Amino acid sequence: MLGIRVIIIYFIFNIHIYVGESYKDNVKVVKKKYVKNVMSTKTGFRIQFDSQFFFGELNEKYQSEVAITAYPLSESSNVSTSLYFPETDSKINTVGSVNNCLSNSWYYLCAELSSSYRDKKVIGSECGLYKTLSNTGDLVTSTLKKVDLINIGIDSINFNIVSDIDFPIEYNFFLENKNISSNYLTNTEAKIFYAFKEADFVVSFTRLKPRYNYGRLCILEKPLISGITIQGRPINSGSIFIKNCYFSKHIFIGLFNKKWFLDSLQTIDYTLEQETSNCVDENNICLTNSVSHLNILKIILLWIIYFITFSKEICVRKMFLY
């Protein structure tokens, strides 16, 4: 009898565990993206959903809803929420929206999917950082107003950074050089800065190798906020960030039908003096010219001239022969 009582007590004590595991097995977490595009407006955001997702992952028996939360990064605004009910039997309604937001303001935007049928449940979430349009309709994708290259030395590269924010944020600066042929990625140690309002500061990378291509400057922008979404999902500080890279340009070569990546952040050599600097205003790209570079360019030009002259002589000889 004692053994039977022990078994009964053990079963009662652990019954919630078995029920909980059974319930967890019927919950499917969606990893597939169901947000196709986010469009900013002056008073909020319009979210275009992928109708194929609702047709493929769900069926008409599921009761689905998407809870949209626009959580402000600044304390001067309130949280805005809305609900979107996808139509699984129609492709007409594929856009959800959230309004009552301030213009020219940053928001943590999150679309949380919840779909259930009997004891089965499908959940998912897609979140990101977006800014509403200003009065002039400008679309902004970074919290930085200006990123300028100050100078490049033998073993150092210096930048001037201007932020445009009214909330606490963490910036991670690092140099990234990606070799397309070998997919080799080189990162320097990240420089971390904190800002709470519009600020102007200098970021310096020192103890670098001379005459080495460090590629481009990349920045992670991590707002330091905490809150909760409409469905109770916690918003952890620094969990969502924006990555932007500077001083890199894509060059399209029509002759070879290829794209080339031009990275300009290269330290100079001990024996070579930095001469003129050609800057591209659009992307603030500065290319350092040295004596060796000029000599190589001269050799290439001489070969081109020789080739053109030789081709003309052949054409003239053929004309006289015929």
Short mmCIF file of C-alpha atoms in Angstrom, two decimals:
data_model
loop_
_atom_site.label_atom_id
_atom_site.label_comp_id
_atom_site.label_asym_id
_atom_site.label_seq_id
_atom_site.Cartn_x
_atom_site.Cartn_y
_atom_site.Cartn_z
CA MET A 1 0.00 0.00 0.00
CA LEU A 2 2.82 2.37 0.79
CA GLY A 3 4.32 1.78 -2.63
CA ILE A 4 1.01 2.54 -4.35
CA ARG A 5 0.63 5.80 -2.38
CA VAL A 6 4.12 6.88 -3.38
CA ILE A 7 3.34 6.21 -7.04
CA ILE A 8 0.05 8.18 -6.82
CA ILE A 9 1.72 11.15 -5.10
CA TYR A 10 4.56 11.14 -7.66
CA PHE A 11 2.04 11.09 -10.52
CA ILE A 12 0.01 13.99 -9.07
CA PHE A 13 3.17 16.03 -8.43
CA ASN A 14 4.46 15.59 -11.99
CA ILE A 15 1.22 15.65 -13.96
CA HIS A 16 1.66 19.34 -14.90
CA ILE A 17 5.04 18.55 -16.38
CA TYR A 18 3.57 16.00 -18.79
CA VAL A 19 0.71 18.30 -19.70
CA GLY A 20 3.14 21.17 -20.23
CA GLU A 21 5.39 19.12 -22.51
CA SER A 22 2.37 17.97 -24.52
CA TYR A 23 1.28 21.57 -24.93
CA LYS A 24 4.74 22.71 -25.97
CA ASP A 25 4.89 20.03 -28.64
CA ASN A 26 1.79 21.56 -30.27
CA VAL A 27 3.28 25.07 -30.44
CA LYS A 28 5.13 25.83 -33.66
CA VAL A 29 7.51 28.79 -33.76
CA VAL A 30 7.66 30.27 -37.24
CA LYS A 31 11.13 31.13 -38.52
CA LYS A 32 10.03 32.04 -42.03
CA LYS A 33 9.68 35.76 -42.79
CA TYR A 34 6.10 36.90 -43.28
CA VAL A 35 6.75 40.68 -43.50
CA LYS A 36 7.61 41.70 -47.07
CA ASN A 37 8.03 45.44 -46.65
CA VAL A 38 7.69 48.26 -44.11
CA MET A 39 6.63 51.69 -45.39
CA SER A 40 7.06 54.71 -43.15
CA THR A 41 4.49 57.52 -43.05
CA LYS A 42 4.39 60.77 -41.12
CA THR A 43 2.01 59.32 -38.51
CA GLY A 44 2.98 55.65 -38.44
CA PHE A 45 3.87 52.62 -40.52
CA ARG A 46 2.27 50.41 -43.16
CA ILE A 47 3.35 46.76 -43.12
CA GLN A 48 2.95 44.60 -46.21
CA PHE A 49 2.60 40.91 -45.35
CA ASP A 50 3.38 37.89 -47.51
CA SER A 51 0.05 36.34 -48.50
CA GLN A 52 1.81 33.16 -49.63
CA PHE A 53 2.95 32.59 -46.06
CA PHE A 54 -0.60 32.53 -44.72
CA PHE A 55 -1.62 30.15 -47.52
CA GLY A 56 1.35 27.83 -47.03
CA GLU A 57 1.80 27.75 -43.25
CA LEU A 58 -1.85 28.12 -42.21
CA ASN A 59 -5.26 27.09 -43.48
CA GLU A 60 -8.80 28.41 -43.20
CA LYS A 61 -9.37 26.56 -39.92
CA TYR A 62 -6.77 28.61 -38.07
CA GLN A 63 -7.86 31.80 -36.31
CA SER A 64 -4.98 34.19 -36.89
CA GLU A 65 -4.05 37.69 -35.87
CA VAL A 66 -0.95 39.85 -36.04
CA ALA A 67 -0.41 42.25 -33.16
CA ILE A 68 1.54 45.35 -34.26
CA THR A 69 3.40 47.41 -31.67
CA ALA A 70 5.19 50.71 -32.34
CA TYR A 71 7.24 51.38 -29.21
CA PRO A 72 8.86 54.85 -29.18
CA LEU A 73 12.57 55.17 -28.46
CA SER A 74 11.98 58.68 -27.12
CA GLU A 75 9.99 59.41 -23.97
CA SER A 76 8.12 62.23 -25.72
CA SER A 77 5.74 59.82 -27.48
CA ASN A 78 3.28 57.10 -26.50
CA VAL A 79 3.06 53.45 -27.55
CA SER A 80 0.86 52.79 -30.60
CA THR A 81 -0.74 49.40 -31.27
CA SER A 82 -3.07 47.78 -33.78
CA LEU A 83 -4.32 44.33 -34.85
CA TYR A 84 -4.21 42.80 -38.32
CA PHE A 85 -6.39 39.81 -39.20
CA PRO A 86 -5.04 38.00 -42.29
CA GLU A 87 -7.58 36.67 -44.76
CA THR A 88 -6.49 33.16 -45.60
CA ASP A 89 -9.11 32.81 -48.34
CA SER A 90 -8.24 36.06 -50.13
CA LYS A 91 -5.18 37.98 -51.29
CA ILE A 92 -6.85 41.38 -51.08
CA ASN A 93 -5.99 42.42 -47.55
CA THR A 94 -2.21 42.08 -47.20
CA VAL A 95 -1.36 45.41 -45.56
CA GLY A 96 -1.56 46.22 -41.86
CA SER A 97 -0.95 49.63 -40.35
CA VAL A 98 -0.26 51.37 -37.07
CA ASN A 99 -0.93 55.09 -36.60
CA ASN A 100 -0.93 57.81 -33.92
CA CYS A 101 2.87 58.10 -34.06
CA LEU A 102 4.92 61.29 -34.04
CA SER A 103 6.57 62.41 -37.25
CA ASN A 104 10.35 62.26 -37.60
CA SER A 105 10.63 59.86 -34.62
CA TRP A 106 12.28 56.48 -34.09
CA TYR A 107 10.21 53.41 -33.10
CA TYR A 108 10.76 49.79 -32.19
CA LEU A 109 8.27 48.15 -34.57
CA CYS A 110 7.20 44.57 -33.90
CA ALA A 111 4.66 42.35 -35.73
CA GLU A 112 3.72 39.30 -33.62
CA LEU A 113 1.82 36.43 -35.20
CA SER A 114 -0.56 34.28 -33.16
CA SER A 115 -2.58 31.56 -34.87
CA SER A 116 -4.47 28.71 -33.21
CA TYR A 117 -6.71 25.77 -34.09
CA ARG A 118 -7.93 23.47 -31.29
CA ASP A 119 -4.81 22.52 -29.32
CA LYS A 120 -2.36 23.59 -32.05
CA LYS A 121 -0.76 27.00 -32.10
CA VAL A 122 1.58 28.87 -34.44
CA ILE A 123 3.52 31.90 -33.18
CA GLY A 124 6.17 34.19 -34.61
CA SER A 125 7.58 37.70 -34.46
CA GLU A 126 9.45 40.11 -36.71
CA CYS A 127 10.86 43.28 -35.17
CA GLY A 128 13.05 46.16 -36.30
CA LEU A 129 13.94 49.83 -35.89
CA TYR A 130 12.21 52.35 -38.13
CA LYS A 131 11.70 56.10 -38.27
CA THR A 132 8.56 57.94 -39.34
CA LEU A 133 8.80 60.47 -42.14
CA SER A 134 9.58 64.11 -41.45
CA ASN A 135 7.42 66.99 -42.63
CA THR A 136 9.47 67.12 -45.83
CA GLY A 137 9.01 63.39 -46.45
CA ASP A 138 12.65 62.41 -45.89
CA LEU A 139 13.31 58.73 -45.23
CA VAL A 140 16.09 58.11 -42.67
CA THR A 141 17.74 54.73 -42.06
CA SER A 142 20.42 55.74 -39.53
CA THR A 143 20.63 57.63 -36.23
CA LEU A 144 23.86 59.28 -37.42
CA LYS A 145 23.74 62.64 -39.15
CA LYS A 146 27.33 62.70 -40.42
CA VAL A 147 30.26 60.28 -40.78
CA ASP A 148 33.46 61.94 -42.01
CA LEU A 149 36.97 60.62 -42.56
CA ILE A 150 39.48 62.94 -40.85
CA ASN A 151 42.77 61.37 -41.92
CA ILE A 152 44.61 58.14 -42.63
CA GLY A 153 48.12 57.64 -41.27
CA ILE A 154 50.72 54.92 -41.21
CA ASP A 155 49.13 53.09 -38.28
CA SER A 156 45.88 54.96 -37.58
CA ILE A 157 42.53 55.97 -39.11
CA ASN A 158 40.37 58.72 -37.57
CA PHE A 159 36.71 59.60 -38.11
CA ASN A 160 34.38 62.39 -37.02
CA ILE A 161 30.88 61.21 -36.03
CA VAL A 162 27.75 63.31 -35.46
CA SER A 163 24.66 61.62 -33.97
CA ASP A 164 21.09 62.90 -34.24
CA ILE A 165 19.11 61.33 -31.37
CA ASP A 166 17.06 62.14 -28.28
CA PHE A 167 17.30 58.72 -26.58
CA PRO A 168 20.13 56.61 -25.10
CA ILE A 169 22.04 54.50 -27.61
CA GLU A 170 25.20 52.40 -27.90
CA TYR A 171 27.43 52.63 -30.99
CA ASN A 172 29.88 49.89 -32.00
CA PHE A 173 32.49 51.00 -34.56
CA PHE A 174 34.75 48.53 -36.37
CA LEU A 175 36.64 48.20 -39.66
CA GLU A 176 35.50 45.45 -42.01
CA ASN A 177 37.38 44.16 -45.03
CA LYS A 178 35.62 41.55 -47.13
CA ASN A 179 37.53 39.80 -49.87
CA ILE A 180 34.92 38.68 -52.39
CA SER A 181 37.09 35.93 -53.92
CA SER A 182 37.81 34.11 -50.66
CA ASN A 183 34.95 35.45 -48.50
CA TYR A 184 37.52 36.40 -45.89
CA LEU A 185 36.32 38.86 -43.27
CA THR A 186 38.66 40.91 -41.11
CA ASN A 187 37.29 42.87 -38.16
CA THR A 188 39.18 45.20 -35.88
CA GLU A 189 38.37 45.46 -32.21
CA ALA A 190 35.11 47.36 -31.80
CA LYS A 191 35.16 50.88 -30.39
CA ILE A 192 32.12 51.41 -28.14
CA PHE A 193 30.55 54.83 -27.54
CA TYR A 194 27.40 55.83 -25.64
CA ALA A 195 25.23 58.84 -26.42
CA PHE A 196 22.04 60.27 -24.89
CA LYS A 197 21.43 63.22 -27.20
CA GLU A 198 22.88 64.84 -30.30
CA ALA A 199 26.65 64.53 -29.97
CA ASP A 200 29.87 65.09 -31.92
CA PHE A 201 32.81 62.78 -31.21
CA VAL A 202 35.98 61.35 -32.77
CA VAL A 203 36.55 57.62 -33.32
CA SER A 204 40.20 56.57 -33.71
CA PHE A 205 41.65 53.21 -34.73
CA THR A 206 45.31 52.95 -33.75
CA ARG A 207 48.10 50.36 -33.84
CA LEU A 208 47.14 49.35 -37.37
CA LYS A 209 49.37 47.71 -39.96
CA PRO A 210 51.06 50.04 -42.47
CA ARG A 211 49.93 49.86 -46.10
CA TYR A 212 47.05 47.54 -45.24
CA ASN A 213 43.52 47.67 -46.66
CA TYR A 214 41.04 47.79 -43.77
CA GLY A 215 38.06 48.02 -46.11
CA ARG A 216 35.21 50.10 -44.74
CA LEU A 217 33.82 51.51 -41.51
CA CYS A 218 30.81 49.62 -40.13
CA ILE A 219 28.62 50.81 -37.26
CA LEU A 220 26.10 48.96 -35.10
CA GLU A 221 23.43 51.29 -33.68
CA LYS A 222 21.84 49.76 -30.55
CA PRO A 223 19.12 51.79 -28.77
CA LEU A 224 19.18 51.30 -24.99
CA ILE A 225 15.48 50.96 -24.21
CA SER A 226 13.28 48.50 -22.34
CA GLY A 227 9.57 47.89 -22.58
CA ILE A 228 6.90 45.39 -23.54
CA THR A 229 4.83 44.72 -26.67
CA ILE A 230 1.07 44.35 -26.94
CA GLN A 231 1.40 40.56 -26.54
CA GLY A 232 3.73 40.76 -23.56
CA ARG A 233 7.03 40.23 -25.38
CA PRO A 234 9.85 42.01 -23.51
CA ILE A 235 11.91 44.56 -25.42
CA ASN A 236 15.49 44.01 -24.30
CA SER A 237 18.01 46.82 -24.51
CA GLY A 238 20.35 46.35 -27.46
CA SER A 239 18.57 43.25 -28.80
CA ILE A 240 17.62 44.99 -32.06
CA PHE A 241 20.18 47.09 -33.93
CA ILE A 242 20.90 48.80 -37.24
CA LYS A 243 24.08 48.07 -39.21
CA ASN A 244 25.40 50.66 -41.65
CA CYS A 245 28.75 50.67 -43.47
CA TYR A 246 30.58 53.63 -44.99
CA PHE A 247 33.45 54.36 -47.41
CA SER A 248 32.60 51.53 -49.77
CA LYS A 249 31.27 51.85 -53.28
CA HIS A 250 29.97 49.37 -55.86
CA ILE A 251 31.47 49.91 -59.32
CA PHE A 252 29.78 48.31 -62.32
CA ILE A 253 32.11 47.38 -65.18
CA GLY A 254 30.00 47.08 -68.32
CA LEU A 255 32.78 45.51 -70.39
CA PHE A 256 33.09 42.53 -68.07
CA ASN A 257 29.50 42.69 -66.79
CA LYS A 258 30.71 42.48 -63.19
CA LYS A 259 30.42 44.45 -59.97
CA TRP A 260 33.60 45.52 -58.21
CA PHE A 261 33.78 46.65 -54.60
CA LEU A 262 35.99 49.64 -53.91
CA ASP A 263 37.26 49.86 -50.33
CA SER A 264 39.31 52.96 -49.59
CA LEU A 265 40.41 52.70 -45.96
CA GLN A 266 44.04 51.72 -46.52
CA THR A 267 46.89 52.86 -44.29
CA ILE A 268 49.97 54.37 -45.98
CA ASP A 269 53.48 52.92 -46.20
CA TYR A 270 56.55 53.92 -44.22
CA THR A 271 58.54 54.79 -47.35
CA LEU A 272 55.79 56.43 -49.35
CA GLU A 273 54.45 59.90 -48.80
CA GLN A 274 50.77 60.57 -49.05
CA GLU A 275 50.12 62.86 -51.98
CA THR A 276 46.84 64.11 -53.35
CA SER A 277 43.54 62.68 -52.22
CA ASN A 278 40.62 62.21 -54.62
CA CYS A 279 37.28 62.33 -52.82
CA VAL A 280 33.87 61.22 -54.01
CA ASP A 281 31.36 63.57 -52.39
CA GLU A 282 28.43 61.17 -52.57
CA ASN A 283 29.97 58.53 -50.33
CA ASN A 284 32.85 60.51 -48.79
CA ILE A 285 35.34 58.09 -50.36
CA CYS A 286 38.98 59.18 -50.33
CA LEU A 287 41.56 57.32 -52.40
CA THR A 288 45.19 57.81 -51.41
CA ASN A 289 47.60 58.18 -54.34
CA SER A 290 51.24 57.28 -53.90
CA VAL A 291 54.28 57.40 -56.13
CA SER A 292 54.03 53.68 -56.85
CA HIS A 293 50.38 54.02 -57.87
CA LEU A 294 51.27 56.80 -60.32
CA ASN A 295 54.07 54.75 -61.84
CA ILE A 296 51.74 51.80 -62.36
CA LEU A 297 49.19 54.11 -64.00
CA LYS A 298 51.86 55.51 -66.35
CA ILE A 299 52.89 52.01 -67.42
CA ILE A 300 49.28 51.07 -68.14
CA LEU A 301 48.75 54.24 -70.21
CA LEU A 302 51.93 53.57 -72.22
CA TRP A 303 50.73 50.06 -73.03
CA ILE A 304 47.35 51.43 -74.16
CA ILE A 305 49.00 54.04 -76.41
CA TYR A 306 51.31 51.40 -77.87
CA PHE A 307 48.38 49.08 -78.57
CA ILE A 308 46.36 51.82 -80.31
CA THR A 309 49.35 52.90 -82.42
CA PHE A 310 50.14 49.32 -83.41
CA SER A 311 46.51 48.69 -84.41
CA LYS A 312 46.43 51.80 -86.61
CA GLU A 313 49.63 50.76 -88.39
CA ILE A 314 48.18 47.34 -89.20
CA CYS A 315 45.02 48.95 -90.62
CA VAL A 316 47.06 51.33 -92.81
CA ARG A 317 49.20 48.47 -94.17
CA LYS A 318 46.10 46.45 -95.05
CA MET A 319 44.66 49.43 -96.94
CA PHE A 320 47.81 49.78 -99.05
CA LEU A 321 47.91 46.05 -99.77
CA TYR A 322 44.36 46.01 -101.10
#
